[in-house]
Amino acid sequence: MRLYMSSNFTDFYTSPPVLSLNDDLYVEVNLERPLISEAFAPYTEFSTVMENCWGTPSQSRDGALKYFIIKNQCPVEGDTSLEVSSNGDGLTSRFNLKMFKFIGSEYNDVWLHCTVRACNATADSCVPDCGDRSRRSATRRELPFVSFGKELFADLPIQRKLAENDMDSRLVMVESDSNLSILRPGSMAFNVLIGIVAVVLILVFVFGLTIVVIRKKQPRK
């Protein structure tokens, strides 16, 4: 797994980069040809399929806090910045999205993880069917995967650049029961939250104004 500096996918970081929430993540995952050729016939065509990709605030892949980017071979809905440009159509798979953070001052770093599978492209198409979600769950096509006898992981560390006041407003992640959701300016969840805060402030103002009027009407002793 490599993190590239631009959408051209030419120059990649050779050490964990320090990025801000305004930066884009350009991620590439691939299976090296020597690894495949050692186990299987060299004339066979293979493709790299990203089965699951997720972010964690630490190196541990199995931590309690996870933010899924790709799940069951398909991009997770909800993040409008996420784009999977290739998955299963060659030895290289790629996706890009905006840098994100986990809520909490103790969570500064982000680790990206992917489970990767090799697919026998000579047997059938290895591109996952990520069309309509309801149709996909009912008629999901099984891909011709090849077993290496173990699960293949790819890991990538990223450091988040702290703002001057250590407050980032572009992207905030909050924990829910099943996964992590994102509050973005302009999203429905963000607008609802702003509406609730506005109502609370209005109520506080009205209550304070009422107290002042009542005190003025009371006769002075």
Coordinates of C-alpha atoms in Angstrom, one line a residue:
M1 CA 0.0 0.0 0.0
R2 CA 1.3 3.4 -1.0
L3 CA 0.1 7.0 -0.4
Y4 CA 0.7 9.3 -3.3
M5 CA 1.1 13.1 -3.4
S6 CA -1.4 13.7 -6.2
S7 CA -4.0 12.2 -8.5
N8 CA -1.3 11.4 -11.0
F9 CA -0.1 8.6 -8.8
T10 CA 3.5 9.2 -9.8
D11 CA 5.3 10.5 -6.6
F12 CA 4.6 8.7 -3.3
Y13 CA 5.6 9.3 0.3
T14 CA 8.5 7.3 1.5
S15 CA 7.8 8.0 5.2
P16 CA 4.6 8.7 7.2
P17 CA 3.4 12.1 5.9
V18 CA 2.0 14.9 8.0
L19 CA -1.3 16.1 6.4
S20 CA -4.1 18.5 7.3
L21 CA -7.8 18.0 6.8
N22 CA -7.7 20.0 3.6
D23 CA -5.4 17.4 2.0
D24 CA -6.5 14.5 -0.2
L25 CA -5.4 10.9 0.3
Y26 CA -4.4 9.1 -2.9
V27 CA -4.0 5.4 -2.0
E28 CA -2.8 2.6 -4.1
V29 CA -2.8 -1.1 -3.2
N30 CA -1.2 -3.8 -5.4
L31 CA 0.0 -7.4 -5.4
E32 CA 3.5 -7.8 -6.7
R33 CA 3.9 -10.2 -9.6
P34 CA 6.8 -12.2 -8.0
L35 CA 4.5 -13.0 -5.0
I36 CA 1.8 -14.4 -7.4
S37 CA 4.2 -16.2 -9.7
E38 CA 5.8 -18.1 -6.9
A39 CA 2.5 -19.8 -6.1
F40 CA 0.7 -20.0 -9.4
A41 CA 1.4 -20.4 -13.1
P42 CA 3.1 -17.3 -14.5
Y43 CA 0.8 -17.1 -17.6
T44 CA -2.3 -16.7 -15.4
E45 CA -3.7 -13.2 -15.2
F46 CA -4.5 -11.8 -11.8
S47 CA -6.2 -8.8 -10.4
T48 CA -6.0 -7.1 -7.0
V49 CA -9.3 -6.8 -5.1
M50 CA -9.6 -4.6 -2.1
E51 CA -12.0 -6.6 0.1
N52 CA -12.2 -4.2 3.0
C53 CA -10.4 -0.9 3.8
W54 CA -10.7 1.0 7.0
G55 CA -9.0 3.6 9.2
T56 CA -8.0 3.4 12.9
P57 CA -6.4 5.9 15.3
S58 CA -3.6 3.4 16.0
Q59 CA -1.6 0.7 14.4
S60 CA -3.9 -2.0 15.6
R61 CA -6.2 -3.2 12.9
D62 CA -8.7 -4.6 15.3
G63 CA -9.2 -1.6 17.6
A64 CA -12.7 -0.6 18.8
L65 CA -12.6 2.6 16.7
K66 CA -12.9 2.0 13.0
Y67 CA -13.9 4.0 10.0
F68 CA -14.7 1.8 7.0
I69 CA -13.9 3.2 3.5
I70 CA -14.5 0.0 1.5
K71 CA -16.6 -2.8 2.8
N72 CA -17.4 -6.1 1.0
Q73 CA -15.4 -4.8 -2.0
C74 CA -17.5 -1.7 -2.5
P75 CA -17.2 2.0 -1.3
V76 CA -19.1 2.8 1.9
E77 CA -21.9 5.4 1.3
G78 CA -21.8 8.7 3.2
D79 CA -18.4 10.2 2.3
T80 CA -18.9 12.3 -0.9
S81 CA -15.1 12.8 -1.2
L82 CA -14.5 9.0 -1.6
E83 CA -13.7 7.8 -5.1
V84 CA -12.7 4.3 -6.0
S85 CA -11.0 4.7 -9.3
S86 CA -10.0 1.0 -9.8
N87 CA -10.7 -2.2 -7.9
G88 CA -10.3 -5.7 -9.4
D89 CA -9.4 -4.5 -13.0
G90 CA -5.6 -5.1 -12.7
L91 CA -2.7 -5.7 -10.3
T92 CA -3.2 -2.2 -9.0
S93 CA -6.3 -0.9 -7.1
R94 CA -6.7 2.8 -6.1
F95 CA -9.0 5.1 -4.2
N96 CA -8.9 8.7 -2.9
L97 CA -10.7 10.7 -0.3
K98 CA -10.2 13.6 2.1
M99 CA -8.0 13.3 5.1
F100 CA -10.1 12.6 8.2
K101 CA -9.6 12.5 12.0
F102 CA -11.1 10.6 15.0
I103 CA -12.7 12.8 17.6
G104 CA -10.6 13.3 20.7
S105 CA -7.4 15.2 21.3
E106 CA -5.5 11.9 22.0
Y107 CA -6.3 10.7 18.4
N108 CA -3.9 12.5 16.1
D109 CA -2.6 9.8 13.8
V110 CA -4.6 7.8 11.3
W111 CA -3.7 4.3 10.1
L112 CA -5.2 2.9 6.9
H113 CA -5.7 -0.8 6.6
C114 CA -6.9 -3.0 3.7
T115 CA -7.5 -6.7 3.3
V116 CA -6.5 -7.7 -0.2
R117 CA -7.3 -10.7 -2.3
A118 CA -5.9 -12.1 -5.6
C119 CA -8.5 -12.8 -8.2
N120 CA -8.0 -15.1 -11.2
A121 CA -8.8 -12.7 -14.1
T122 CA -8.6 -15.5 -16.7
A123 CA -11.6 -17.3 -15.2
D124 CA -14.0 -14.3 -15.0
S125 CA -14.2 -10.6 -14.4
C126 CA -12.8 -9.5 -11.1
V127 CA -14.5 -6.1 -10.9
P128 CA -17.0 -6.1 -8.0
D129 CA -20.6 -5.3 -8.7
C130 CA -21.2 -2.1 -6.7
G131 CA -24.4 -0.9 -8.4
D132 CA -27.7 -0.6 -6.5
R133 CA -27.2 -1.5 -2.8
S134 CA -30.4 -3.5 -2.4
R135 CA -29.9 -5.4 -5.6
R136 CA -26.2 -6.0 -4.8
S137 CA -26.9 -7.6 -1.4
A138 CA -29.5 -9.9 -3.0
T139 CA -27.5 -11.0 -6.1
R140 CA -23.9 -10.5 -5.2
R141 CA -21.6 -12.2 -7.7
E142 CA -18.9 -14.4 -6.2
L143 CA -15.5 -13.5 -7.7
P144 CA -12.9 -16.2 -8.6
F145 CA -10.5 -15.6 -5.7
V146 CA -7.3 -17.5 -5.3
S147 CA -6.2 -18.6 -1.9
F148 CA -2.7 -17.9 -0.6
G149 CA -3.4 -19.9 2.6
K150 CA -3.4 -16.7 4.7
E151 CA -5.1 -13.3 4.8
L152 CA -3.2 -10.5 3.1
F153 CA -3.1 -7.1 4.8
A154 CA -1.8 -3.7 3.8
D155 CA -1.1 -0.9 6.4
L156 CA -0.3 2.7 6.0
P157 CA 0.4 5.3 8.8
I158 CA -0.5 9.0 8.4
Q159 CA 0.0 11.9 10.8
R160 CA -2.5 14.8 11.1
K161 CA -1.1 18.3 11.0
L162 CA -2.5 20.2 14.0
A163 CA -4.1 23.5 13.4
E164 CA -2.9 26.6 15.4
N165 CA -5.8 26.3 17.9
D166 CA -6.0 22.5 17.5
M167 CA -9.5 22.8 16.2
D168 CA -10.5 21.4 12.8
S169 CA -13.9 22.4 11.4
R170 CA -13.7 20.8 8.0
L171 CA -14.3 17.2 9.1
V172 CA -15.2 15.7 12.5
M173 CA -15.9 12.0 13.1
V174 CA -18.3 10.9 15.8
E175 CA -19.0 7.4 17.0
S176 CA -22.4 5.7 16.5
D177 CA -23.6 2.2 17.4
S178 CA -22.6 0.4 14.2
N179 CA -19.8 2.5 12.7
L180 CA -18.5 6.0 12.6
S181 CA -20.4 8.7 10.8
I182 CA -19.1 12.0 9.4
L183 CA -20.4 15.5 10.1
R184 CA -19.6 17.8 7.2
P185 CA -20.7 21.4 6.7
G186 CA -23.7 21.3 4.4
S187 CA -24.7 17.8 5.2
M188 CA -28.1 17.0 6.7
A189 CA -26.6 15.9 10.0
F190 CA -24.6 19.0 10.2
N191 CA -27.6 21.2 9.4
V192 CA -29.7 19.5 12.0
L193 CA -27.0 20.0 14.6
I194 CA -26.8 23.7 13.8
G195 CA -30.6 24.0 14.0
I196 CA -30.6 22.4 17.4
V197 CA -27.9 24.7 18.7
A198 CA -29.7 27.8 17.3
V199 CA -33.0 26.8 19.0
V200 CA -31.2 26.3 22.3
L201 CA -29.5 29.7 22.0
I202 CA -32.9 31.4 21.2
L203 CA -34.5 29.7 24.2
V204 CA -31.7 30.8 26.5
F205 CA -32.1 34.4 25.2
V206 CA -35.8 34.4 25.6
F207 CA -35.6 33.0 29.1
G208 CA -33.0 35.6 30.1
L209 CA -35.1 38.4 28.6
T210 CA -38.1 37.2 30.5
I211 CA -36.3 37.2 33.8
V212 CA -35.1 40.8 33.2
V213 CA -38.7 42.0 32.4
I214 CA -40.1 40.3 35.5
R215 CA -37.5 41.9 37.7
K216 CA -38.2 45.4 36.3
K217 CA -41.9 45.0 36.9
Q218 CA -41.4 44.0 40.6
P219 CA -42.0 47.0 43.0
R220 CA -38.8 48.3 44.6
K221 CA -38.7 48.0 48.4

